[in-house]
Short mmCIF file of N, CA and C in Angstrom, two decimals:
data_model
loop_
_atom_site.label_atom_id
_atom_site.label_comp_id
_atom_site.label_asym_id
_atom_site.label_seq_id
_atom_site.Cartn_x
_atom_site.Cartn_y
_atom_site.Cartn_z
N MET A 1 -14.63 92.23 189.24
CA MET A 1 -13.72 93.35 189.23
C MET A 1 -14.47 94.67 189.38
N LYS A 2 -15.65 94.77 188.74
CA LYS A 2 -16.44 95.99 188.86
C LYS A 2 -16.84 96.25 190.31
N LEU A 3 -17.21 95.17 191.02
CA LEU A 3 -17.61 95.34 192.42
C LEU A 3 -16.44 95.81 193.26
N ARG A 4 -15.26 95.35 192.95
CA ARG A 4 -14.09 95.80 193.71
C ARG A 4 -13.82 97.28 193.46
N PHE A 5 -14.03 97.71 192.23
CA PHE A 5 -13.87 99.14 191.92
C PHE A 5 -14.92 99.96 192.66
N ILE A 6 -16.16 99.46 192.66
CA ILE A 6 -17.23 100.13 193.40
C ILE A 6 -16.88 100.19 194.89
N ALA A 7 -16.32 99.10 195.40
CA ALA A 7 -15.92 99.08 196.81
C ALA A 7 -14.88 100.15 197.09
N LEU A 8 -13.94 100.31 196.17
CA LEU A 8 -12.92 101.35 196.33
C LEU A 8 -13.56 102.73 196.39
N ILE A 9 -14.49 103.00 195.50
CA ILE A 9 -15.18 104.29 195.49
C ILE A 9 -15.95 104.49 196.80
N MET A 10 -16.70 103.46 197.21
CA MET A 10 -17.46 103.55 198.47
C MET A 10 -16.54 103.82 199.64
N PHE A 11 -15.43 103.09 199.66
CA PHE A 11 -14.50 103.21 200.77
C PHE A 11 -13.90 104.61 200.81
N ALA A 12 -13.56 105.13 199.65
CA ALA A 12 -12.99 106.48 199.60
C ALA A 12 -14.00 107.53 200.07
N LEU A 13 -15.26 107.34 199.71
CA LEU A 13 -16.30 108.28 200.15
C LEU A 13 -16.59 108.15 201.63
N ALA A 14 -16.55 106.93 202.11
CA ALA A 14 -16.97 106.67 203.49
C ALA A 14 -15.92 107.06 204.52
N PHE A 15 -14.68 106.84 204.21
CA PHE A 15 -13.63 107.04 205.19
C PHE A 15 -12.72 108.19 204.77
N ASN A 16 -12.79 109.26 205.51
CA ASN A 16 -11.92 110.38 205.22
C ASN A 16 -10.85 110.47 206.30
N LEU A 17 -10.17 111.56 206.39
CA LEU A 17 -9.09 111.69 207.36
C LEU A 17 -9.56 111.54 208.81
N ALA A 18 -10.82 111.83 209.07
CA ALA A 18 -11.33 111.69 210.43
C ALA A 18 -11.27 110.25 210.91
N PHE A 19 -11.24 109.29 209.97
CA PHE A 19 -11.21 107.88 210.33
C PHE A 19 -9.84 107.25 210.14
N ALA A 20 -8.82 108.05 209.96
CA ALA A 20 -7.48 107.52 209.72
C ALA A 20 -7.02 106.61 210.85
N ASN A 21 -7.30 106.96 212.09
CA ASN A 21 -6.89 106.12 213.21
C ASN A 21 -7.57 104.76 213.17
N GLU A 22 -8.87 104.74 212.84
CA GLU A 22 -9.59 103.47 212.75
C GLU A 22 -9.02 102.59 211.63
N ILE A 23 -8.68 103.21 210.51
CA ILE A 23 -8.08 102.46 209.40
C ILE A 23 -6.74 101.89 209.83
N ASP A 24 -5.93 102.69 210.52
CA ASP A 24 -4.65 102.20 211.03
C ASP A 24 -4.85 101.02 211.97
N ASP A 25 -5.86 101.12 212.85
CA ASP A 25 -6.14 100.02 213.80
C ASP A 25 -6.53 98.74 213.06
N ILE A 26 -7.35 98.86 212.03
CA ILE A 26 -7.76 97.70 211.24
C ILE A 26 -6.55 97.07 210.57
N GLN A 27 -5.69 97.90 209.99
CA GLN A 27 -4.51 97.37 209.31
C GLN A 27 -3.53 96.74 210.30
N GLU A 28 -3.41 97.31 211.49
CA GLU A 28 -2.51 96.74 212.49
C GLU A 28 -2.98 95.37 212.95
N LYS A 29 -4.28 95.20 213.14
CA LYS A 29 -4.78 93.89 213.60
C LYS A 29 -4.84 92.88 212.46
N GLY A 30 -4.83 93.36 211.20
CA GLY A 30 -4.75 92.46 210.05
C GLY A 30 -6.08 91.96 209.51
N PHE A 31 -7.19 92.43 210.03
CA PHE A 31 -8.50 92.03 209.52
C PHE A 31 -9.53 93.11 209.81
N ILE A 32 -10.57 93.09 209.00
CA ILE A 32 -11.72 93.98 209.21
C ILE A 32 -12.92 93.10 209.52
N THR A 33 -13.68 93.48 210.53
CA THR A 33 -14.87 92.73 210.90
C THR A 33 -16.10 93.46 210.37
N ILE A 34 -16.89 92.76 209.58
CA ILE A 34 -18.08 93.31 208.95
C ILE A 34 -19.31 92.73 209.65
N ALA A 35 -20.18 93.60 210.15
CA ALA A 35 -21.43 93.16 210.79
C ALA A 35 -22.53 93.03 209.75
N MET A 36 -23.25 91.92 209.82
CA MET A 36 -24.41 91.65 208.98
C MET A 36 -25.40 90.85 209.80
N PRO A 37 -26.69 90.98 209.51
CA PRO A 37 -27.67 90.18 210.26
C PRO A 37 -27.49 88.68 210.02
N ALA A 38 -27.97 87.89 210.95
CA ALA A 38 -27.86 86.43 210.86
C ALA A 38 -28.71 85.87 209.72
N ASN A 39 -29.85 86.49 209.46
CA ASN A 39 -30.73 85.97 208.41
C ASN A 39 -30.21 86.34 207.03
N ASP A 40 -30.35 85.41 206.09
CA ASP A 40 -29.91 85.65 204.72
C ASP A 40 -30.84 86.63 204.02
N ALA A 41 -30.27 87.43 203.13
CA ALA A 41 -31.04 88.39 202.33
C ALA A 41 -30.45 88.43 200.92
N ALA A 42 -30.70 87.35 200.17
CA ALA A 42 -30.20 87.29 198.79
C ALA A 42 -30.84 88.43 197.99
N PRO A 43 -30.13 89.03 197.08
CA PRO A 43 -28.80 88.74 196.58
C PRO A 43 -27.68 89.48 197.33
N PHE A 44 -28.01 90.08 198.47
CA PHE A 44 -27.03 90.90 199.18
C PHE A 44 -26.04 90.05 199.98
N TYR A 45 -26.55 89.16 200.81
CA TYR A 45 -25.71 88.26 201.60
C TYR A 45 -26.52 87.01 201.92
N TYR A 46 -25.91 85.88 201.69
CA TYR A 46 -26.60 84.60 201.92
C TYR A 46 -25.57 83.48 201.92
N ASN A 47 -25.94 82.37 202.53
CA ASN A 47 -25.11 81.18 202.49
C ASN A 47 -25.55 80.33 201.31
N ASP A 48 -24.58 79.93 200.48
CA ASP A 48 -24.92 79.07 199.35
C ASP A 48 -25.14 77.64 199.83
N ILE A 49 -25.35 76.73 198.92
CA ILE A 49 -25.65 75.35 199.25
C ILE A 49 -24.53 74.67 200.06
N ASP A 50 -23.30 75.18 199.88
CA ASP A 50 -22.15 74.64 200.61
C ASP A 50 -21.87 75.38 201.91
N GLY A 51 -22.71 76.37 202.24
CA GLY A 51 -22.53 77.13 203.48
C GLY A 51 -21.57 78.29 203.36
N ASN A 52 -21.16 78.63 202.14
CA ASN A 52 -20.25 79.75 201.93
C ASN A 52 -21.04 81.04 201.76
N LEU A 53 -20.55 82.12 202.37
CA LEU A 53 -21.20 83.42 202.21
C LEU A 53 -21.01 83.92 200.78
N GLN A 54 -22.11 84.37 200.19
CA GLN A 54 -22.12 84.88 198.83
C GLN A 54 -22.94 86.16 198.80
N GLY A 55 -22.84 86.91 197.72
CA GLY A 55 -23.70 88.05 197.50
C GLY A 55 -22.95 89.34 197.24
N ILE A 56 -23.73 90.34 196.87
CA ILE A 56 -23.19 91.65 196.51
C ILE A 56 -22.43 92.26 197.68
N ASP A 57 -23.04 92.24 198.87
CA ASP A 57 -22.38 92.84 200.04
C ASP A 57 -21.12 92.08 200.44
N ILE A 58 -21.11 90.79 200.21
CA ILE A 58 -19.92 89.99 200.51
C ILE A 58 -18.78 90.41 199.59
N GLU A 59 -19.09 90.61 198.31
CA GLU A 59 -18.07 91.06 197.35
C GLU A 59 -17.56 92.46 197.71
N LEU A 60 -18.48 93.34 198.11
CA LEU A 60 -18.05 94.68 198.53
C LEU A 60 -17.13 94.60 199.74
N ALA A 61 -17.48 93.76 200.70
CA ALA A 61 -16.66 93.59 201.91
C ALA A 61 -15.27 93.08 201.54
N LYS A 62 -15.22 92.11 200.66
CA LYS A 62 -13.92 91.57 200.21
C LYS A 62 -13.11 92.65 199.49
N GLY A 63 -13.80 93.50 198.71
CA GLY A 63 -13.11 94.59 198.01
C GLY A 63 -12.51 95.59 198.99
N ILE A 64 -13.26 95.94 200.04
CA ILE A 64 -12.75 96.86 201.06
C ILE A 64 -11.55 96.24 201.76
N ALA A 65 -11.66 94.97 202.12
CA ALA A 65 -10.54 94.28 202.79
C ALA A 65 -9.32 94.25 201.88
N ASN A 66 -9.53 94.03 200.61
CA ASN A 66 -8.43 94.00 199.64
C ASN A 66 -7.74 95.35 199.56
N ILE A 67 -8.54 96.42 199.55
CA ILE A 67 -7.97 97.77 199.49
C ILE A 67 -7.10 98.04 200.72
N LEU A 68 -7.57 97.57 201.87
CA LEU A 68 -6.83 97.77 203.12
C LEU A 68 -5.71 96.75 203.30
N ASP A 69 -5.66 95.75 202.42
CA ASP A 69 -4.68 94.68 202.49
C ASP A 69 -4.79 93.91 203.81
N VAL A 70 -6.05 93.56 204.16
CA VAL A 70 -6.33 92.79 205.37
C VAL A 70 -7.30 91.67 205.03
N GLU A 71 -7.46 90.74 205.96
CA GLU A 71 -8.46 89.69 205.82
C GLU A 71 -9.82 90.26 206.19
N VAL A 72 -10.88 89.57 205.80
CA VAL A 72 -12.23 89.99 206.16
C VAL A 72 -12.86 88.91 207.03
N LYS A 73 -13.51 89.35 208.11
CA LYS A 73 -14.28 88.46 208.98
C LYS A 73 -15.70 89.01 209.05
N PHE A 74 -16.66 88.10 209.13
CA PHE A 74 -18.06 88.50 209.19
C PHE A 74 -18.63 88.16 210.55
N ASN A 75 -19.30 89.13 211.15
CA ASN A 75 -20.01 88.93 212.41
C ASN A 75 -21.50 88.95 212.09
N ARG A 76 -22.12 87.77 212.15
CA ARG A 76 -23.54 87.65 211.86
C ARG A 76 -24.31 87.21 213.10
N ASP A 77 -23.87 87.71 214.26
CA ASP A 77 -24.49 87.35 215.53
C ASP A 77 -25.85 88.01 215.74
N SER A 78 -26.11 89.11 215.08
CA SER A 78 -27.33 89.87 215.32
C SER A 78 -28.51 89.31 214.54
N LYS A 79 -29.64 89.26 215.21
CA LYS A 79 -30.87 88.82 214.54
C LYS A 79 -31.65 90.00 213.95
N THR A 80 -31.24 91.24 214.26
CA THR A 80 -31.95 92.42 213.78
C THR A 80 -30.97 93.44 213.20
N PHE A 81 -31.51 94.37 212.43
CA PHE A 81 -30.68 95.44 211.89
C PHE A 81 -30.21 96.38 213.00
N SER A 82 -31.06 96.63 213.98
CA SER A 82 -30.63 97.46 215.10
C SER A 82 -29.51 96.78 215.88
N GLY A 83 -29.55 95.46 215.94
CA GLY A 83 -28.47 94.71 216.57
C GLY A 83 -27.16 94.85 215.82
N VAL A 84 -27.25 94.96 214.50
CA VAL A 84 -26.05 95.19 213.68
C VAL A 84 -25.42 96.53 214.06
N VAL A 85 -26.26 97.54 214.24
CA VAL A 85 -25.78 98.86 214.66
C VAL A 85 -25.10 98.74 216.03
N ASP A 86 -25.69 97.97 216.92
CA ASP A 86 -25.09 97.77 218.25
C ASP A 86 -23.71 97.12 218.15
N LEU A 87 -23.53 96.19 217.23
CA LEU A 87 -22.22 95.55 217.06
C LEU A 87 -21.15 96.58 216.70
N VAL A 88 -21.50 97.52 215.83
CA VAL A 88 -20.55 98.58 215.45
C VAL A 88 -20.34 99.53 216.62
N LYS A 89 -21.44 99.95 217.23
CA LYS A 89 -21.37 100.89 218.36
C LYS A 89 -20.51 100.32 219.50
N ASN A 90 -20.65 99.01 219.75
CA ASN A 90 -19.92 98.37 220.85
C ASN A 90 -18.55 97.85 220.43
N LYS A 91 -18.12 98.22 219.22
CA LYS A 91 -16.80 97.87 218.68
C LYS A 91 -16.58 96.36 218.55
N GLU A 92 -17.68 95.63 218.34
CA GLU A 92 -17.60 94.21 218.05
C GLU A 92 -17.46 93.98 216.54
N ALA A 93 -17.63 95.05 215.78
CA ALA A 93 -17.43 95.04 214.33
C ALA A 93 -16.89 96.41 213.94
N ASP A 94 -16.10 96.43 212.87
CA ASP A 94 -15.54 97.70 212.40
C ASP A 94 -16.57 98.50 211.61
N ILE A 95 -17.31 97.81 210.75
CA ILE A 95 -18.36 98.45 209.96
C ILE A 95 -19.52 97.48 209.80
N ALA A 96 -20.68 98.02 209.43
CA ALA A 96 -21.83 97.20 209.05
C ALA A 96 -21.99 97.36 207.54
N LEU A 97 -22.27 96.27 206.88
CA LEU A 97 -22.48 96.30 205.44
C LEU A 97 -23.68 95.41 205.15
N CYS A 98 -24.83 96.06 205.03
CA CYS A 98 -26.08 95.34 204.77
C CYS A 98 -27.14 96.37 204.39
N LYS A 99 -28.30 95.91 204.04
CA LYS A 99 -29.36 96.83 203.62
C LYS A 99 -29.98 97.49 204.85
N LEU A 100 -29.19 98.34 205.45
CA LEU A 100 -29.51 98.99 206.72
C LEU A 100 -30.14 100.36 206.48
N SER A 101 -31.34 100.57 207.01
CA SER A 101 -32.01 101.86 206.88
C SER A 101 -31.42 102.86 207.87
N ILE A 102 -31.34 104.10 207.43
CA ILE A 102 -30.85 105.18 208.29
C ILE A 102 -32.04 105.73 209.06
N THR A 103 -31.99 105.62 210.39
CA THR A 103 -33.03 106.19 211.25
C THR A 103 -32.38 107.16 212.21
N MET A 104 -33.19 108.02 212.81
CA MET A 104 -32.66 108.99 213.77
C MET A 104 -32.00 108.28 214.95
N SER A 105 -32.62 107.22 215.42
CA SER A 105 -32.07 106.46 216.54
C SER A 105 -30.68 105.91 216.19
N ARG A 106 -30.56 105.34 215.02
CA ARG A 106 -29.27 104.77 214.59
C ARG A 106 -28.25 105.86 214.35
N LEU A 107 -28.68 106.99 213.78
CA LEU A 107 -27.76 108.11 213.54
C LEU A 107 -27.18 108.66 214.84
N SER A 108 -27.91 108.53 215.91
CA SER A 108 -27.41 109.02 217.21
C SER A 108 -26.36 108.10 217.80
N GLN A 109 -26.18 106.92 217.19
CA GLN A 109 -25.24 105.93 217.73
C GLN A 109 -24.01 105.70 216.87
N VAL A 110 -24.18 105.79 215.55
CA VAL A 110 -23.09 105.50 214.62
C VAL A 110 -23.14 106.46 213.44
N ASP A 111 -22.06 106.51 212.66
CA ASP A 111 -22.03 107.31 211.44
C ASP A 111 -22.42 106.43 210.26
N PHE A 112 -23.02 107.03 209.25
CA PHE A 112 -23.41 106.33 208.03
C PHE A 112 -22.69 106.94 206.84
N THR A 113 -22.42 106.11 205.84
CA THR A 113 -21.93 106.60 204.56
C THR A 113 -23.14 106.98 203.71
N HIS A 114 -22.90 107.41 202.49
CA HIS A 114 -24.00 107.58 201.55
C HIS A 114 -24.51 106.19 201.18
N SER A 115 -25.78 106.08 200.90
CA SER A 115 -26.36 104.79 200.52
C SER A 115 -25.75 104.32 199.20
N TYR A 116 -25.53 103.03 199.10
CA TYR A 116 -25.06 102.48 197.84
C TYR A 116 -26.20 101.82 197.08
N ILE A 117 -27.39 101.76 197.69
CA ILE A 117 -28.57 101.26 197.01
C ILE A 117 -29.81 101.85 197.70
N ASP A 118 -30.80 102.18 196.91
CA ASP A 118 -32.08 102.65 197.45
C ASP A 118 -33.12 101.59 197.16
N LEU A 119 -33.72 101.07 198.21
CA LEU A 119 -34.75 100.05 198.07
C LEU A 119 -36.11 100.70 198.30
N HIS A 120 -37.01 100.47 197.40
CA HIS A 120 -38.35 101.04 197.51
C HIS A 120 -39.33 99.89 197.73
N HIS A 121 -39.90 99.83 198.91
CA HIS A 121 -40.84 98.79 199.25
C HIS A 121 -42.24 99.21 198.84
N ALA A 122 -43.03 98.24 198.44
CA ALA A 122 -44.39 98.55 197.99
C ALA A 122 -45.32 97.39 198.35
N LEU A 123 -46.58 97.69 198.36
CA LEU A 123 -47.62 96.70 198.61
C LEU A 123 -48.25 96.35 197.26
N ILE A 124 -48.36 95.08 196.98
CA ILE A 124 -49.00 94.63 195.75
C ILE A 124 -50.42 94.21 196.10
N VAL A 125 -51.38 94.77 195.39
CA VAL A 125 -52.79 94.55 195.72
C VAL A 125 -53.54 94.01 194.50
N ASN A 126 -54.38 93.03 194.72
CA ASN A 126 -55.28 92.55 193.68
C ASN A 126 -56.37 93.61 193.51
N ARG A 127 -56.35 94.32 192.39
CA ARG A 127 -57.27 95.44 192.21
C ARG A 127 -58.74 95.02 192.21
N GLY A 128 -59.04 93.85 191.67
CA GLY A 128 -60.43 93.37 191.67
C GLY A 128 -60.93 93.11 193.07
N LEU A 129 -60.12 92.45 193.88
CA LEU A 129 -60.50 92.19 195.27
C LEU A 129 -60.60 93.49 196.05
N LEU A 130 -59.67 94.40 195.81
CA LEU A 130 -59.71 95.69 196.50
C LEU A 130 -60.97 96.47 196.13
N ALA A 131 -61.37 96.42 194.87
CA ALA A 131 -62.58 97.11 194.44
C ALA A 131 -63.80 96.55 195.17
N LYS A 132 -63.86 95.22 195.30
CA LYS A 132 -64.97 94.60 196.03
C LYS A 132 -64.97 95.03 197.49
N LYS A 133 -63.79 94.96 198.12
CA LYS A 133 -63.67 95.27 199.55
C LYS A 133 -63.94 96.75 199.83
N SER A 134 -63.67 97.60 198.85
CA SER A 134 -63.82 99.03 199.09
C SER A 134 -65.10 99.59 198.47
N ALA A 135 -66.02 98.73 198.08
CA ALA A 135 -67.25 99.18 197.44
C ALA A 135 -68.03 100.15 198.32
N ASN A 136 -68.02 99.92 199.62
CA ASN A 136 -68.76 100.78 200.54
C ASN A 136 -67.84 101.64 201.40
N ASP A 137 -66.58 101.72 201.03
CA ASP A 137 -65.62 102.47 201.84
C ASP A 137 -64.51 102.99 200.94
N THR A 138 -63.56 103.72 201.50
CA THR A 138 -62.41 104.19 200.71
C THR A 138 -61.40 103.07 200.55
N ARG A 139 -60.57 103.17 199.54
CA ARG A 139 -59.53 102.16 199.34
C ARG A 139 -58.57 102.10 200.52
N SER A 140 -58.19 103.27 201.05
CA SER A 140 -57.25 103.26 202.18
C SER A 140 -57.86 102.56 203.38
N ASN A 141 -59.14 102.75 203.65
CA ASN A 141 -59.79 102.04 204.75
C ASN A 141 -59.89 100.55 204.47
N ALA A 142 -60.14 100.18 203.21
CA ALA A 142 -60.21 98.76 202.86
C ALA A 142 -58.86 98.09 203.10
N ILE A 143 -57.78 98.77 202.76
CA ILE A 143 -56.44 98.21 203.02
C ILE A 143 -56.16 98.18 204.52
N ARG A 144 -56.48 99.26 205.19
CA ARG A 144 -56.24 99.35 206.64
C ARG A 144 -57.00 98.26 207.40
N ASN A 145 -58.20 97.95 206.96
CA ASN A 145 -59.05 96.99 207.67
C ASN A 145 -59.09 95.63 206.97
N PHE A 146 -58.12 95.34 206.17
CA PHE A 146 -58.06 94.10 205.39
C PHE A 146 -58.12 92.89 206.31
N ASP A 147 -59.00 91.93 205.95
CA ASP A 147 -59.15 90.74 206.79
C ASP A 147 -58.89 89.45 206.03
N GLY A 148 -58.22 89.54 204.91
CA GLY A 148 -57.93 88.36 204.10
C GLY A 148 -56.53 87.84 204.31
N LYS A 149 -56.05 87.07 203.35
CA LYS A 149 -54.71 86.49 203.42
C LYS A 149 -53.72 87.42 202.73
N ILE A 150 -52.50 87.44 203.25
CA ILE A 150 -51.43 88.24 202.67
C ILE A 150 -50.29 87.30 202.33
N GLY A 151 -49.81 87.39 201.10
CA GLY A 151 -48.65 86.61 200.69
C GLY A 151 -47.44 87.52 200.59
N VAL A 152 -46.27 86.95 200.78
CA VAL A 152 -45.03 87.70 200.71
C VAL A 152 -44.22 87.22 199.53
N LEU A 153 -43.78 88.17 198.71
CA LEU A 153 -42.95 87.83 197.54
C LEU A 153 -41.50 87.91 197.91
#
């Protein structure tokens, strides 16, 4: 229920009178198409063990569809985030709902709402190994010229 309330707030912020025609079009056709990348990104959007879409963004999408009193359809044809933008730009989807970064290139093609989450990416470094590797150089050069193994969390 909380996610549906959040969806209502997001929807109210995102769509003002300038988008009234688009909202009318969505309601007339009876469904909203949400663009998301094909690859899963738990906990935002992913297929569960039974192949059903789950996640925070899925719940937000369902909340928006509920507010508009329409069905929700997901378009996960894109393999990239830029491809998701293209789906919206080419009117193959009504909106994109995913952890999409705002870039100048994307801003020149579509409108963005305010972010509903800020993700801060970071590099995790073994300080002991870094100290050894940077003994004769700066830490930034040791990272830049790293020749070891990298694991992804």
